[in-house]
């Protein structure tokens, strides 16, 4: 048992610097997201990536994609609706955040004015 644990640890230690294609992809995406100038752009890109991964976990991309008039999706109607609904929900949440920030800013300005 100890020998097996030692070999596992030794293997992990020897392969600690090895990066597979997904690690490299993650590093590349991270570099590109860091170059985006606004927090809204970074948040939107992060949300869209997470949405794609979520859809992939649900199996939307398990089969080869079928082409429909220039658009492609493994389940055309369902996938488009899911992405559209997710985007709409995300935009609504951002609108609420921006409104709350605006209200807080207005309240701060009026407090300063009243001093």
JSON list of C-alpha atoms in Angstrom, two decimals, residues 20-87:
[
{"chain": "A", "resi": 20, "resn": "UNK", "atom": "CA", "xyz": [-2.26, 19.28, -21.74]},
{"chain": "A", "resi": 21, "resn": "UNK", "atom": "CA", "xyz": [-4.16, 21.05, -24.51]},
{"chain": "A", "resi": 22, "resn": "UNK", "atom": "CA", "xyz": [-6.95, 22.13, -22.16]},
{"chain": "A", "resi": 23, "resn": "UNK", "atom": "CA", "xyz": [-4.57, 23.74, -19.69]},
{"chain": "A", "resi": 24, "resn": "UNK", "atom": "CA", "xyz": [-2.97, 25.63, -22.56]},
{"chain": "A", "resi": 25, "resn": "UNK", "atom": "CA", "xyz": [-6.40, 26.66, -23.86]},
{"chain": "A", "resi": 26, "resn": "UNK", "atom": "CA", "xyz": [-7.36, 27.91, -20.40]},
{"chain": "A", "resi": 27, "resn": "UNK", "atom": "CA", "xyz": [-4.14, 29.93, -20.18]},
{"chain": "A", "resi": 28, "resn": "UNK", "atom": "CA", "xyz": [-4.76, 31.44, -23.62]},
{"chain": "A", "resi": 29, "resn": "UNK", "atom": "CA", "xyz": [-8.37, 32.36, -22.80]},
{"chain": "A", "resi": 30, "resn": "UNK", "atom": "CA", "xyz": [-7.26, 33.88, -19.49]},
{"chain": "A", "resi": 31, "resn": "UNK", "atom": "CA", "xyz": [-4.68, 36.05, -21.26]},
{"chain": "A", "resi": 32, "resn": "UNK", "atom": "CA", "xyz": [-7.27, 37.28, -23.77]},
{"chain": "A", "resi": 33, "resn": "UNK", "atom": "CA", "xyz": [-9.89, 38.01, -21.11]},
{"chain": "A", "resi": 34, "resn": "UNK", "atom": "CA", "xyz": [-7.34, 39.99, -19.10]},
{"chain": "A", "resi": 35, "resn": "UNK", "atom": "CA", "xyz": [-6.79, 42.29, -22.10]},
{"chain": "A", "resi": 36, "resn": "UNK", "atom": "CA", "xyz": [-10.46, 43.31, -22.24]},
{"chain": "A", "resi": 37, "resn": "UNK", "atom": "CA", "xyz": [-10.79, 46.90, -21.09]},
{"chain": "A", "resi": 38, "resn": "UNK", "atom": "CA", "xyz": [-14.16, 46.87, -19.30]},
{"chain": "A", "resi": 39, "resn": "UNK", "atom": "CA", "xyz": [-15.42, 44.74, -16.46]},
{"chain": "A", "resi": 40, "resn": "UNK", "atom": "CA", "xyz": [-18.70, 44.35, -18.36]},
{"chain": "A", "resi": 41, "resn": "UNK", "atom": "CA", "xyz": [-16.86, 42.79, -21.34]},
{"chain": "A", "resi": 42, "resn": "UNK", "atom": "CA", "xyz": [-14.90, 40.46, -19.02]},
{"chain": "A", "resi": 43, "resn": "UNK", "atom": "CA", "xyz": [-18.06, 39.42, -17.17]},
{"chain": "A", "resi": 44, "resn": "UNK", "atom": "CA", "xyz": [-19.96, 38.84, -20.42]},
{"chain": "A", "resi": 45, "resn": "UNK", "atom": "CA", "xyz": [-17.20, 36.69, -21.90]},
{"chain": "A", "resi": 46, "resn": "UNK", "atom": "CA", "xyz": [-16.91, 34.71, -18.66]},
{"chain": "A", "resi": 47, "resn": "UNK", "atom": "CA", "xyz": [-20.70, 34.17, -18.61]},
{"chain": "A", "resi": 48, "resn": "UNK", "atom": "CA", "xyz": [-20.80, 33.02, -22.24]},
{"chain": "A", "resi": 49, "resn": "UNK", "atom": "CA", "xyz": [-17.92, 30.56, -21.70]},
{"chain": "A", "resi": 50, "resn": "UNK", "atom": "CA", "xyz": [-19.63, 29.17, -18.60]},
{"chain": "A", "resi": 51, "resn": "UNK", "atom": "CA", "xyz": [-22.93, 28.90, -20.52]},
{"chain": "A", "resi": 52, "resn": "UNK", "atom": "CA", "xyz": [-21.23, 26.92, -23.30]},
{"chain": "A", "resi": 53, "resn": "UNK", "atom": "CA", "xyz": [-19.64, 24.59, -20.77]},
{"chain": "A", "resi": 54, "resn": "UNK", "atom": "CA", "xyz": [-23.00, 24.14, -19.02]},
{"chain": "A", "resi": 55, "resn": "UNK", "atom": "CA", "xyz": [-24.70, 23.28, -22.31]},
{"chain": "A", "resi": 56, "resn": "UNK", "atom": "CA", "xyz": [-21.88, 20.84, -23.11]},
{"chain": "A", "resi": 57, "resn": "UNK", "atom": "CA", "xyz": [-22.38, 19.12, -19.73]},
{"chain": "A", "resi": 58, "resn": "UNK", "atom": "CA", "xyz": [-26.08, 18.79, -20.56]},
{"chain": "A", "resi": 59, "resn": "UNK", "atom": "CA", "xyz": [-25.16, 17.03, -23.79]},
{"chain": "A", "resi": 60, "resn": "UNK", "atom": "CA", "xyz": [-26.02, 19.69, -26.37]},
{"chain": "A", "resi": 61, "resn": "UNK", "atom": "CA", "xyz": [-22.73, 19.11, -28.18]},
{"chain": "A", "resi": 62, "resn": "UNK", "atom": "CA", "xyz": [-22.45, 15.33, -27.86]},
{"chain": "A", "resi": 63, "resn": "UNK", "atom": "CA", "xyz": [-23.51, 14.74, -31.46]},
{"chain": "A", "resi": 64, "resn": "UNK", "atom": "CA", "xyz": [-22.04, 16.30, -34.60]},
{"chain": "A", "resi": 65, "resn": "UNK", "atom": "CA", "xyz": [-23.64, 19.65, -35.27]},
{"chain": "A", "resi": 66, "resn": "UNK", "atom": "CA", "xyz": [-26.22, 19.96, -38.03]},
{"chain": "A", "resi": 67, "resn": "UNK", "atom": "CA", "xyz": [-26.15, 23.03, -40.27]},
{"chain": "A", "resi": 68, "resn": "UNK", "atom": "CA", "xyz": [-29.32, 25.07, -40.67]},
{"chain": "A", "resi": 69, "resn": "UNK", "atom": "CA", "xyz": [-29.15, 28.05, -43.04]},
{"chain": "A", "resi": 70, "resn": "UNK", "atom": "CA", "xyz": [-25.70, 29.08, -41.87]},
{"chain": "A", "resi": 71, "resn": "UNK", "atom": "CA", "xyz": [-26.39, 28.44, -38.18]},
{"chain": "A", "resi": 72, "resn": "UNK", "atom": "CA", "xyz": [-25.20, 25.36, -36.41]},
{"chain": "A", "resi": 73, "resn": "UNK", "atom": "CA", "xyz": [-26.28, 23.75, -33.20]},
{"chain": "A", "resi": 74, "resn": "UNK", "atom": "CA", "xyz": [-26.73, 20.17, -32.09]},
{"chain": "A", "resi": 75, "resn": "UNK", "atom": "CA", "xyz": [-30.34, 20.82, -31.10]},
{"chain": "A", "resi": 76, "resn": "UNK", "atom": "CA", "xyz": [-31.18, 23.93, -33.12]},
{"chain": "A", "resi": 77, "resn": "UNK", "atom": "CA", "xyz": [-34.29, 25.26, -31.43]},
{"chain": "A", "resi": 78, "resn": "UNK", "atom": "CA", "xyz": [-33.48, 24.12, -27.92]},
{"chain": "A", "resi": 79, "resn": "UNK", "atom": "CA", "xyz": [-29.88, 25.30, -27.98]},
{"chain": "A", "resi": 80, "resn": "UNK", "atom": "CA", "xyz": [-30.74, 28.69, -29.45]},
{"chain": "A", "resi": 81, "resn": "UNK", "atom": "CA", "xyz": [-33.52, 29.20, -26.91]},
{"chain": "A", "resi": 82, "resn": "UNK", "atom": "CA", "xyz": [-31.27, 28.22, -24.00]},
{"chain": "A", "resi": 83, "resn": "UNK", "atom": "CA", "xyz": [-28.51, 30.58, -25.07]},
{"chain": "A", "resi": 84, "resn": "UNK", "atom": "CA", "xyz": [-30.97, 33.39, -25.78]},
{"chain": "A", "resi": 85, "resn": "UNK", "atom": "CA", "xyz": [-32.73, 32.94, -22.45]},
{"chain": "A", "resi": 86, "resn": "UNK", "atom": "CA", "xyz": [-29.41, 32.86, -20.61]},
{"chain": "A", "resi": 87, "resn": "UNK", "atom": "CA", "xyz": [-28.26, 36.02, -22.36]}
]
